Amino acid sequence: MANRELVVLGTASQAPTRERNHNGYLLRWEDQGLLFDPGEGTQRQMLLAGVRASEISRICITHFHGDHCLGLPGVLQRLSLDRVAHEVTCYYPAEGQEFFWRLRHAAIFHDLATLREHPVGENAAGQDPAIEGPAGKGPAGKGPAGKGWVIGETAEFRLSAWPLSHRVPTIGYQLAEPDGRRMVPERLAALGISGPDVGRLAQQGWLDVGGQRVNVAEVSEPRLGQRFAFIMDTRMCEAVFAIAEGADLMVCEATFLDSDAALAPDYGHLTAIQAGQIAAESGVRTLVLAHFSQRYAHEDPRRFADEAGSVFGGEIVVAADLERVPVPRRR
Ligand SMILES: [Zn+2]
């Protein structure tokens, strides 16, 4: 099992189709499992996709339209049923607190799970540290600027949330691994460094070898941290570029095809071409298109890839339910 991969649980917006369940995406990232936007039926899709409730460590809700959250009651109750012992943090727009509580207490069950509620946004109690995205990208002045919050930080990654431009308060998410360094075996070998000395050198940043001090920079090279971006319901705005910047893997809504482009801003959505533009301008490597309108249920899904591909040269995946997409190998 790849230790960094996206498991697609559902890909339909608004109404499910015969082929597409409502939204749902699990990101496996080492020992973490981040569940994004569990729509209706997510619990069963998890079963079909081979995802256990105990894998979930964080739940990230973009907004409280039903296709993004009606699966939450089932998933939360399943955590209790399976007696998941670890804490699970739930992130969501602070303005939707009332909806979160309703979903959390939607039915009677023996509540054993340890949930940590983490509302996000200007109005959230206990403000998260603010961050800014790259300047000068996207339609300036349209929608929220590229400003977000760091909502979770571990030694392995930084999780941030950014306000998007939908019809209700909505946030997108970025998971970023810090840049690091990797040892170059040839350089180590040339200096005769091996075994436990390598760990010692990495830990203290230097090592004395035969009366000579070797710094870690001499035997290692920079290693770019990997990034994952998750953009759901939004119009084109500055914030999407902050989320997408340098993503190795990006899930982006592509509700409409270009033939219905006029509808996208009114409904607060993106077209496949716009998703491609965001990916192209942001240096994204693999673009996963998802959240398709049911109006295209009988269309060839490749149309989405063709339209996004007209402006984006990287890899494009038109997400299908139960598909797994590995985070691309490091650059
Ligand atoms: Zn939606």
PDB file of N, CA and C in Angstrom, residues 187-281:
ATOM      1  N   ARG A 187      28.503  10.667  -1.637  1.00  0.00           N
ATOM      2  CA  ARG A 187      29.322  11.622  -0.865  1.00  0.00           C
ATOM      3  C   ARG A 187      29.658  11.050   0.513  1.00  0.00           C
ATOM      4  N   LEU A 188      28.678  10.336   1.090  1.00  0.00           N
ATOM      5  CA  LEU A 188      28.941   9.691   2.384  1.00  0.00           C
ATOM      6  C   LEU A 188      30.047   8.663   2.236  1.00  0.00           C
ATOM      7  N   ALA A 189      29.923   7.853   1.187  1.00  0.00           N
ATOM      8  CA  ALA A 189      30.892   6.774   0.965  1.00  0.00           C
ATOM      9  C   ALA A 189      32.301   7.346   0.744  1.00  0.00           C
ATOM     10  N   ALA A 190      32.386   8.449   0.000  1.00  0.00           N
ATOM     11  CA  ALA A 190      33.683   9.055  -0.309  1.00  0.00           C
ATOM     12  C   ALA A 190      34.402   9.499   0.963  1.00  0.00           C
ATOM     13  N   LEU A 191      33.605   9.856   2.000  1.00  0.00           N
ATOM     14  CA  LEU A 191      34.204  10.305   3.252  1.00  0.00           C
ATOM     15  C   LEU A 191      34.267   9.184   4.289  1.00  0.00           C
ATOM     16  N   GLY A 192      33.826   7.981   3.856  1.00  0.00           N
ATOM     17  CA  GLY A 192      33.886   6.829   4.746  1.00  0.00           C
ATOM     18  C   GLY A 192      32.879   6.880   5.885  1.00  0.00           C
ATOM     19  N   ILE A 193      31.762   7.565   5.653  1.00  0.00           N
ATOM     20  CA  ILE A 193      30.732   7.653   6.706  1.00  0.00           C
ATOM     21  C   ILE A 193      29.664   6.610   6.435  1.00  0.00           C
ATOM     22  N   SER A 194      29.385   5.771   7.429  1.00  0.00           N
ATOM     23  CA  SER A 194      28.372   4.719   7.235  1.00  0.00           C
ATOM     24  C   SER A 194      27.757   4.352   8.578  1.00  0.00           C
ATOM     25  N   GLY A 195      26.769   3.482   8.516  1.00  0.00           N
ATOM     26  CA  GLY A 195      26.140   2.952   9.733  1.00  0.00           C
ATOM     27  C   GLY A 195      25.552   4.041  10.601  1.00  0.00           C
ATOM     28  N   PRO A 196      25.679   3.870  11.929  1.00  0.00           N
ATOM     29  CA  PRO A 196      25.064   4.817  12.870  1.00  0.00           C
ATOM     30  C   PRO A 196      25.611   6.238  12.738  1.00  0.00           C
ATOM     31  N   ASP A 197      26.792   6.372  12.151  1.00  0.00           N
ATOM     32  CA  ASP A 197      27.371   7.719  11.967  1.00  0.00           C
ATOM     33  C   ASP A 197      26.493   8.593  11.081  1.00  0.00           C
ATOM     34  N   VAL A 198      25.799   7.967  10.140  1.00  0.00           N
ATOM     35  CA  VAL A 198      24.937   8.737   9.231  1.00  0.00           C
ATOM     36  C   VAL A 198      23.816   9.398  10.038  1.00  0.00           C
ATOM     37  N   GLY A 199      23.212   8.625  10.929  1.00  0.00           N
ATOM     38  CA  GLY A 199      22.147   9.166  11.775  1.00  0.00           C
ATOM     39  C   GLY A 199      22.669  10.260  12.690  1.00  0.00           C
ATOM     40  N   ARG A 200      23.862  10.034  13.222  1.00  0.00           N
ATOM     41  CA  ARG A 200      24.478  11.026  14.108  1.00  0.00           C
ATOM     42  C   ARG A 200      24.715  12.344  13.358  1.00  0.00           C
ATOM     43  N   LEU A 201      25.241  12.211  12.155  1.00  0.00           N
ATOM     44  CA  LEU A 201      25.508  13.380  11.314  1.00  0.00           C
ATOM     45  C   LEU A 201      24.211  14.130  11.002  1.00  0.00           C
ATOM     46  N   ALA A 202      23.166  13.375  10.669  1.00  0.00           N
ATOM     47  CA  ALA A 202      21.885  14.011  10.333  1.00  0.00           C
ATOM     48  C   ALA A 202      21.311  14.736  11.547  1.00  0.00           C
ATOM     49  N   GLN A 203      21.472  14.110  12.699  1.00  0.00           N
ATOM     50  CA  GLN A 203      20.848  14.668  13.892  1.00  0.00           C
ATOM     51  C   GLN A 203      21.569  15.915  14.403  1.00  0.00           C
ATOM     52  N   GLN A 204      22.898  15.841  14.483  1.00  0.00           N
ATOM     53  CA  GLN A 204      23.611  16.996  15.063  1.00  0.00           C
ATOM     54  C   GLN A 204      24.082  17.993  14.011  1.00  0.00           C
ATOM     55  N   GLY A 205      23.993  17.608  12.730  1.00  0.00           N
ATOM     56  CA  GLY A 205      24.332  18.551  11.663  1.00  0.00           C
ATOM     57  C   GLY A 205      25.806  18.543  11.281  1.00  0.00           C
ATOM     58  N   TRP A 206      26.592  17.768  11.999  1.00  0.00           N
ATOM     59  CA  TRP A 206      28.025  17.671  11.683  1.00  0.00           C
ATOM     60  C   TRP A 206      28.567  16.372  12.264  1.00  0.00           C
ATOM     61  N   LEU A 207      29.773  16.005  11.807  1.00  0.00           N
ATOM     62  CA  LEU A 207      30.418  14.807  12.337  1.00  0.00           C
ATOM     63  C   LEU A 207      31.929  14.958  12.138  1.00  0.00           C
ATOM     64  N   ASP A 208      32.684  14.585  13.175  1.00  0.00           N
ATOM     65  CA  ASP A 208      34.142  14.632  13.034  1.00  0.00           C
ATOM     66  C   ASP A 208      34.622  13.288  12.500  1.00  0.00           C
ATOM     67  N   VAL A 209      35.256  13.337  11.330  1.00  0.00           N
ATOM     68  CA  VAL A 209      35.743  12.106  10.692  1.00  0.00           C
ATOM     69  C   VAL A 209      37.245  12.252  10.457  1.00  0.00           C
ATOM     70  N   GLY A 210      38.020  11.415  11.140  1.00  0.00           N
ATOM     71  CA  GLY A 210      39.478  11.438  10.966  1.00  0.00           C
ATOM     72  C   GLY A 210      40.072  12.826  11.173  1.00  0.00           C
ATOM     73  N   GLY A 211      39.618  13.502  12.215  1.00  0.00           N
ATOM     74  CA  GLY A 211      40.162  14.814  12.539  1.00  0.00           C
ATOM     75  C   GLY A 211      39.637  15.953  11.675  1.00  0.00           C
ATOM     76  N   GLN A 212      38.639  15.630  10.871  1.00  0.00           N
ATOM     77  CA  GLN A 212      38.086  16.655   9.980  1.00  0.00           C
ATOM     78  C   GLN A 212      36.588  16.773  10.243  1.00  0.00           C
ATOM     79  N   ARG A 213      36.079  18.000  10.319  1.00  0.00           N
ATOM     80  CA  ARG A 213      34.647  18.176  10.563  1.00  0.00           C
ATOM     81  C   ARG A 213      33.860  18.211   9.249  1.00  0.00           C
ATOM     82  N   VAL A 214      32.870  17.333   9.151  1.00  0.00           N
ATOM     83  CA  VAL A 214      32.004  17.276   7.958  1.00  0.00           C
ATOM     84  C   VAL A 214      30.644  17.855   8.326  1.00  0.00           C
ATOM     85  N   ASN A 215      30.224  18.866   7.578  1.00  0.00           N
ATOM     86  CA  ASN A 215      28.881  19.406   7.804  1.00  0.00           C
ATOM     87  C   ASN A 215      27.866  18.677   6.941  1.00  0.00           C
ATOM     88  N   VAL A 216      26.637  18.617   7.466  1.00  0.00           N
ATOM     89  CA  VAL A 216      25.593  17.843   6.786  1.00  0.00           C
ATOM     90  C   VAL A 216      25.354  18.368   5.365  1.00  0.00           C
ATOM     91  N   ALA A 217      25.557  19.669   5.165  1.00  0.00           N
ATOM     92  CA  ALA A 217      25.322  20.263   3.836  1.00  0.00           C
ATOM     93  C   ALA A 217      26.267  19.679   2.784  1.00  0.00           C
ATOM     94  N   GLU A 218      27.453  19.217   3.225  1.00  0.00           N
ATOM     95  CA  GLU A 218      28.438  18.697   2.271  1.00  0.00           C
ATOM     96  C   GLU A 218      28.041  17.331   1.706  1.00  0.00           C
ATOM     97  N   VAL A 219      27.267  16.605   2.475  1.00  0.00           N
ATOM     98  CA  VAL A 219      26.942  15.233   2.056  1.00  0.00           C
ATOM     99  C   VAL A 219      25.458  15.051   1.762  1.00  0.00           C
ATOM    100  N   SER A 220      24.738  16.167   1.668  1.00  0.00           N
ATOM    101  CA  SER A 220      23.302  16.063   1.395  1.00  0.00           C
ATOM    102  C   SER A 220      22.907  17.116   0.375  1.00  0.00           C
ATOM    103  N   GLU A 221      21.684  16.978  -0.120  1.00  0.00           N
ATOM    104  CA  GLU A 221      21.162  17.959  -1.088  1.00  0.00           C
ATOM    105  C   GLU A 221      19.743  18.339  -0.679  1.00  0.00           C
ATOM    106  N   PRO A 222      19.266  19.514  -1.130  1.00  0.00           N
ATOM    107  CA  PRO A 222      17.921  19.930  -0.733  1.00  0.00           C
ATOM    108  C   PRO A 222      16.872  18.955  -1.256  1.00  0.00           C
ATOM    109  N   ARG A 223      15.834  18.732  -0.449  1.00  0.00           N
ATOM    110  CA  ARG A 223      14.733  17.859  -0.842  1.00  0.00           C
ATOM    111  C   ARG A 223      13.445  18.648  -0.664  1.00  0.00           C
ATOM    112  N   LEU A 224      12.763  18.908  -1.778  1.00  0.00           N
ATOM    113  CA  LEU A 224      11.522  19.677  -1.708  1.00  0.00           C
ATOM    114  C   LEU A 224      10.451  18.894  -0.961  1.00  0.00           C
ATOM    115  N   GLY A 225       9.753  19.560  -0.071  1.00  0.00           N
ATOM    116  CA  GLY A 225       8.631  18.912   0.601  1.00  0.00           C
ATOM    117  C   GLY A 225       7.498  18.686  -0.387  1.00  0.00           C
ATOM    118  N   GLN A 226       6.715  17.626  -0.166  1.00  0.00           N
ATOM    119  CA  GLN A 226       5.578  17.361  -1.052  1.00  0.00           C
ATOM    120  C   GLN A 226       4.349  18.133  -0.583  1.00  0.00           C
ATOM    121  N   ARG A 227       3.467  18.420  -1.544  1.00  0.00           N
ATOM    122  CA  ARG A 227       2.263  19.195  -1.215  1.00  0.00           C
ATOM    123  C   ARG A 227       1.010  18.587  -1.823  1.00  0.00           C
ATOM    124  N   PHE A 228      -0.077  18.714  -1.068  1.00  0.00           N
ATOM    125  CA  PHE A 228      -1.394  18.281  -1.544  1.00  0.00           C
ATOM    126  C   PHE A 228      -2.349  19.455  -1.404  1.00  0.00           C
ATOM    127  N   ALA A 229      -3.173  19.681  -2.417  1.00  0.00           N
ATOM    128  CA  ALA A 229      -4.133  20.791  -2.381  1.00  0.00           C
ATOM    129  C   ALA A 229      -5.538  20.261  -2.614  1.00  0.00           C
ATOM    130  N   PHE A 230      -6.488  20.858  -1.915  1.00  0.00           N
ATOM    131  CA  PHE A 230      -7.889  20.421  -2.046  1.00  0.00           C
ATOM    132  C   PHE A 230      -8.789  21.643  -2.220  1.00  0.00           C
ATOM    133  N   ILE A 231      -9.314  21.776  -3.436  1.00  0.00           N
ATOM    134  CA  ILE A 231     -10.150  22.934  -3.767  1.00  0.00           C
ATOM    135  C   ILE A 231     -11.525  22.449  -4.182  1.00  0.00           C
ATOM    136  N   MET A 232     -12.510  22.742  -3.360  1.00  0.00           N
ATOM    137  CA  MET A 232     -13.883  22.415  -3.752  1.00  0.00           C
ATOM    138  C   MET A 232     -14.628  23.694  -4.076  1.00  0.00           C
ATOM    139  N   ASP A 233     -15.927  23.685  -3.866  1.00  0.00           N
ATOM    140  CA  ASP A 233     -16.814  24.676  -4.471  1.00  0.00           C
ATOM    141  C   ASP A 233     -16.327  26.125  -4.346  1.00  0.00           C
ATOM    142  N   THR A 234     -15.992  26.701  -5.474  1.00  0.00           N
ATOM    143  CA  THR A 234     -15.510  28.084  -5.501  1.00  0.00           C
ATOM    144  C   THR A 234     -15.582  28.667  -6.905  1.00  0.00           C
ATOM    145  N   ARG A 235     -15.699  29.964  -6.946  1.00  0.00           N
ATOM    146  CA  ARG A 235     -15.453  30.689  -8.194  1.00  0.00           C
ATOM    147  C   ARG A 235     -13.941  30.867  -8.328  1.00  0.00           C
ATOM    148  N   MET A 236     -13.512  31.329  -9.482  1.00  0.00           N
ATOM    149  CA  MET A 236     -12.119  31.708  -9.641  1.00  0.00           C
ATOM    150  C   MET A 236     -11.849  32.857  -8.670  1.00  0.00           C
ATOM    151  N   CYS A 237     -10.775  32.768  -7.901  1.00  0.00           N
ATOM    152  CA  CYS A 237     -10.444  33.837  -6.951  1.00  0.00           C
ATOM    153  C   CYS A 237      -8.953  33.739  -6.629  1.00  0.00           C
ATOM    154  N   GLU A 238      -8.448  34.725  -5.927  1.00  0.00           N
ATOM    155  CA  GLU A 238      -7.015  34.719  -5.589  1.00  0.00           C
ATOM    156  C   GLU A 238      -6.634  33.523  -4.720  1.00  0.00           C
ATOM    157  N   ALA A 239      -7.543  33.167  -3.815  1.00  0.00           N
ATOM    158  CA  ALA A 239      -7.195  32.155  -2.804  1.00  0.00           C
ATOM    159  C   ALA A 239      -6.866  30.797  -3.421  1.00  0.00           C
ATOM    160  N   VAL A 240      -7.508  30.461  -4.557  1.00  0.00           N
ATOM    161  CA  VAL A 240      -7.228  29.137  -5.123  1.00  0.00           C
ATOM    162  C   VAL A 240      -5.755  28.997  -5.505  1.00  0.00           C
ATOM    163  N   PHE A 241      -5.132  30.117  -5.862  1.00  0.00           N
ATOM    164  CA  PHE A 241      -3.722  30.050  -6.251  1.00  0.00           C
ATOM    165  C   PHE A 241      -2.811  29.861  -5.035  1.00  0.00           C
ATOM    166  N   ALA A 242      -3.251  30.386  -3.906  1.00  0.00           N
ATOM    167  CA  ALA A 242      -2.490  30.166  -2.672  1.00  0.00           C
ATOM    168  C   ALA A 242      -2.521  28.693  -2.290  1.00  0.00           C
ATOM    169  N   ILE A 243      -3.675  28.066  -2.456  1.00  0.00           N
ATOM    170  CA  ILE A 243      -3.815  26.648  -2.108  1.00  0.00           C
ATOM    171  C   ILE A 243      -3.038  25.770  -3.087  1.00  0.00           C
ATOM    172  N   ALA A 244      -3.117  26.129  -4.366  1.00  0.00           N
ATOM    173  CA  ALA A 244      -2.566  25.262  -5.418  1.00  0.00           C
ATOM    174  C   ALA A 244      -1.053  25.350  -5.558  1.00  0.00           C
ATOM    175  N   GLU A 245      -0.468  26.439  -5.057  1.00  0.00           N
ATOM    176  CA  GLU A 245       0.948  26.725  -5.309  1.00  0.00           C
ATOM    177  C   GLU A 245       1.860  25.514  -5.074  1.00  0.00           C
ATOM    178  N   GLY A 246       2.480  25.058  -6.154  1.00  0.00           N
ATOM    179  CA  GLY A 246       3.482  23.994  -6.066  1.00  0.00           C
ATOM    180  C   GLY A 246       2.955  22.637  -5.627  1.00  0.00           C
ATOM    181  N   ALA A 247       1.660  22.389  -5.821  1.00  0.00           N
ATOM    182  CA  ALA A 247       1.101  21.113  -5.347  1.00  0.00           C
ATOM    183  C   ALA A 247       1.580  19.953  -6.226  1.00  0.00           C
ATOM    184  N   ASP A 248       2.023  18.873  -5.579  1.00  0.00           N
ATOM    185  CA  ASP A 248       2.340  17.655  -6.313  1.00  0.00           C
ATOM    186  C   ASP A 248       1.053  16.991  -6.780  1.00  0.00           C
ATOM    187  N   LEU A 249       0.038  17.059  -5.913  1.00  0.00           N
ATOM    188  CA  LEU A 249      -1.262  16.469  -6.231  1.00  0.00           C
ATOM    189  C   LEU A 249      -2.327  17.465  -5.809  1.00  0.00           C
ATOM    190  N   MET A 250      -3.231  17.773  -6.728  1.00  0.00           N
ATOM    191  CA  MET A 250      -4.303  18.711  -6.395  1.00  0.00           C
ATOM    192  C   MET A 250      -5.643  18.137  -6.825  1.00  0.00           C
ATOM    193  N   VAL A 251      -6.580  18.083  -5.880  1.00  0.00           N
ATOM    194  CA  VAL A 251      -7.962  17.757  -6.211  1.00  0.00           C
ATOM    195  C   VAL A 251      -8.680  19.077  -6.422  1.00  0.00           C
ATOM    196  N   CYS A 252      -9.322  19.230  -7.572  1.00  0.00           N
ATOM    197  CA  CYS A 252     -10.001  20.489  -7.856  1.00  0.00           C
ATOM    198  C   CYS A 252     -11.378  20.215  -8.445  1.00  0.00           C
ATOM    199  N   GLU A 253     -12.360  20.938  -7.957  1.00  0.00           N
ATOM    200  CA  GLU A 253     -13.693  20.778  -8.526  1.00  0.00           C
ATOM    201  C   GLU A 253     -13.690  21.231  -9.978  1.00  0.00           C
ATOM    202  N   ALA A 254     -14.448  20.526 -10.809  1.00  0.00           N
ATOM    203  CA  ALA A 254     -14.631  20.900 -12.212  1.00  0.00           C
ATOM    204  C   ALA A 254     -16.099  20.606 -12.488  1.00  0.00           C
ATOM    205  N   THR A 255     -16.946  21.420 -11.866  1.00  0.00           N
ATOM    206  CA  THR A 255     -18.381  21.134 -11.930  1.00  0.00           C
ATOM    207  C   THR A 255     -18.897  21.197 -13.363  1.00  0.00           C
ATOM    208  N   PHE A 256     -18.383  22.170 -14.119  1.00  0.00           N
ATOM    209  CA  PHE A 256     -18.946  22.426 -15.456  1.00  0.00           C
ATOM    210  C   PHE A 256     -17.938  22.223 -16.576  1.00  0.00           C
ATOM    211  N   LEU A 257     -18.478  21.903 -17.734  1.00  0.00           N
ATOM    212  CA  LEU A 257     -17.709  21.953 -18.980  1.00  0.00           C
ATOM    213  C   LEU A 257     -17.838  23.361 -19.548  1.00  0.00           C
ATOM    214  N   ASP A 258     -17.000  23.641 -20.528  1.00  0.00           N
ATOM    215  CA  ASP A 258     -16.941  24.998 -21.053  1.00  0.00           C
ATOM    216  C   ASP A 258     -18.266  25.439 -21.701  1.00  0.00           C
ATOM    217  N   SER A 259     -19.035  24.471 -22.198  1.00  0.00           N
ATOM    218  CA  SER A 259     -20.317  24.818 -22.823  1.00  0.00           C
ATOM    219  C   SER A 259     -21.281  25.461 -21.824  1.00  0.00           C
ATOM    220  N   ASP A 260     -21.055  25.211 -20.534  1.00  0.00           N
ATOM    221  CA  ASP A 260     -21.900  25.810 -19.494  1.00  0.00           C
ATOM    222  C   ASP A 260     -21.114  26.816 -18.651  1.00  0.00           C
ATOM    223  N   ALA A 261     -20.044  27.355 -19.240  1.00  0.00           N
ATOM    224  CA  ALA A 261     -19.156  28.247 -18.481  1.00  0.00           C
ATOM    225  C   ALA A 261     -19.895  29.447 -17.894  1.00  0.00           C
ATOM    226  N   ALA A 262     -20.952  29.883 -18.565  1.00  0.00           N
ATOM    227  CA  ALA A 262     -21.672  31.062 -18.081  1.00  0.00           C
ATOM    228  C   ALA A 262     -22.339  30.789 -16.731  1.00  0.00           C
ATOM    229  N   LEU A 263     -22.640  29.518 -16.444  1.00  0.00           N
ATOM    230  CA  LEU A 263     -23.311  29.181 -15.181  1.00  0.00           C
ATOM    231  C   LEU A 263     -22.348  29.192 -13.996  1.00  0.00           C
ATOM    232  N   ALA A 264     -21.063  28.942 -14.283  1.00  0.00           N
ATOM    233  CA  ALA A 264     -20.104  28.686 -13.195  1.00  0.00           C
ATOM    234  C   ALA A 264     -20.039  29.814 -12.164  1.00  0.00           C
ATOM    235  N   PRO A 265     -19.834  31.076 -12.573  1.00  0.00           N
ATOM    236  CA  PRO A 265     -19.743  32.114 -11.535  1.00  0.00           C
ATOM    237  C   PRO A 265     -21.042  32.306 -10.758  1.00  0.00           C
ATOM    238  N   ASP A 266     -22.180  32.141 -11.434  1.00  0.00           N
ATOM    239  CA  ASP A 266     -23.470  32.308 -10.745  1.00  0.00           C
ATOM    240  C   ASP A 266     -23.654  31.271  -9.636  1.00  0.00           C
ATOM    241  N   TYR A 267     -23.277  30.034  -9.930  1.00  0.00           N
ATOM    242  CA  TYR A 267     -23.445  28.975  -8.937  1.00  0.00           C
ATOM    243  C   TYR A 267     -22.252  28.879  -7.990  1.00  0.00           C
ATOM    244  N   GLY A 268     -21.224  29.684  -8.249  1.00  0.00           N
ATOM    245  CA  GLY A 268     -20.032  29.644  -7.389  1.00  0.00           C
ATOM    246  C   GLY A 268     -19.189  28.415  -7.646  1.00  0.00           C
ATOM    247  N   HIS A 269     -18.937  28.127  -8.924  1.00  0.00           N
ATOM    248  CA  HIS A 269     -18.175  26.931  -9.286  1.00  0.00           C
ATOM    249  C   HIS A 269     -17.115  27.226 -10.333  1.00  0.00           C
ATOM    250  N   LEU A 270     -16.331  26.184 -10.641  1.00  0.00           N
ATOM    251  CA  LEU A 270     -15.283  26.272 -11.658  1.00  0.00           C
ATOM    252  C   LEU A 270     -15.628  25.370 -12.836  1.00  0.00           C
ATOM    253  N   THR A 271     -15.053  25.696 -13.976  1.00  0.00           N
ATOM    254  CA  THR A 271     -15.105  24.790 -15.124  1.00  0.00           C
ATOM    255  C   THR A 271     -13.807  23.983 -15.161  1.00  0.00           C
ATOM    256  N   ALA A 272     -13.815  22.952 -15.994  1.00  0.00           N
ATOM    257  CA  ALA A 272     -12.601  22.131 -16.142  1.00  0.00           C
ATOM    258  C   ALA A 272     -11.441  22.984 -16.660  1.00  0.00           C
ATOM    259  N   ILE A 273     -11.738  23.911 -17.552  1.00  0.00           N
ATOM    260  CA  ILE A 273     -10.667  24.774 -18.083  1.00  0.00           C
ATOM    261  C   ILE A 273     -10.083  25.639 -16.962  1.00  0.00           C
ATOM    262  N   GLN A 274     -10.955  26.177 -16.117  1.00  0.00           N
ATOM    263  CA  GLN A 274     -10.449  26.996 -15.006  1.00  0.00           C
ATOM    264  C   GLN A 274      -9.588  26.163 -14.060  1.00  0.00           C
ATOM    265  N   ALA A 275     -10.000  24.935 -13.799  1.00  0.00           N
ATOM    266  CA  ALA A 275      -9.180  24.049 -12.948  1.00  0.00           C
ATOM    267  C   ALA A 275      -7.803  23.869 -13.590  1.00  0.00           C
ATOM    268  N   GLY A 276      -7.795  23.712 -14.925  1.00  0.00           N
ATOM    269  CA  GLY A 276      -6.535  23.577 -15.650  1.00  0.00           C
ATOM    270  C   GLY A 276      -5.689  24.841 -15.555  1.00  0.00           C
ATOM    271  N   GLN A 277      -6.343  25.989 -15.622  1.00  0.00           N
ATOM    272  CA  GLN A 277      -5.608  27.260 -15.521  1.00  0.00           C
ATOM    273  C   GLN A 277      -4.955  27.410 -14.148  1.00  0.00           C
ATOM    274  N   ILE A 278      -5.697  27.065 -13.113  1.00  0.00           N
ATOM    275  CA  ILE A 278      -5.149  27.160 -11.753  1.00  0.00           C
ATOM    276  C   ILE A 278      -3.922  26.252 -11.639  1.00  0.00           C
ATOM    277  N   ALA A 279      -4.056  25.030 -12.156  1.00  0.00           N
ATOM    278  CA  ALA A 279      -2.951  24.064 -12.080  1.00  0.00           C
ATOM    279  C   ALA A 279      -1.741  24.559 -12.871  1.00  0.00           C
ATOM    280  N   ALA A 280      -2.006  25.111 -14.061  1.00  0.00           N
ATOM    281  CA  ALA A 280      -0.905  25.552 -14.918  1.00  0.00           C
ATOM    282  C   ALA A 280      -0.149  26.722 -14.290  1.00  0.00           C
ATOM    283  N   GLU A 281      -0.882  27.666 -13.747  1.00  0.00           N
ATOM    284  CA  GLU A 281      -0.228  28.856 -13.176  1.00  0.00           C
ATOM    285  C   GLU A 281       0.475  28.551 -11.863  1.00  0.00           C
TER     286      GLU A 281
END
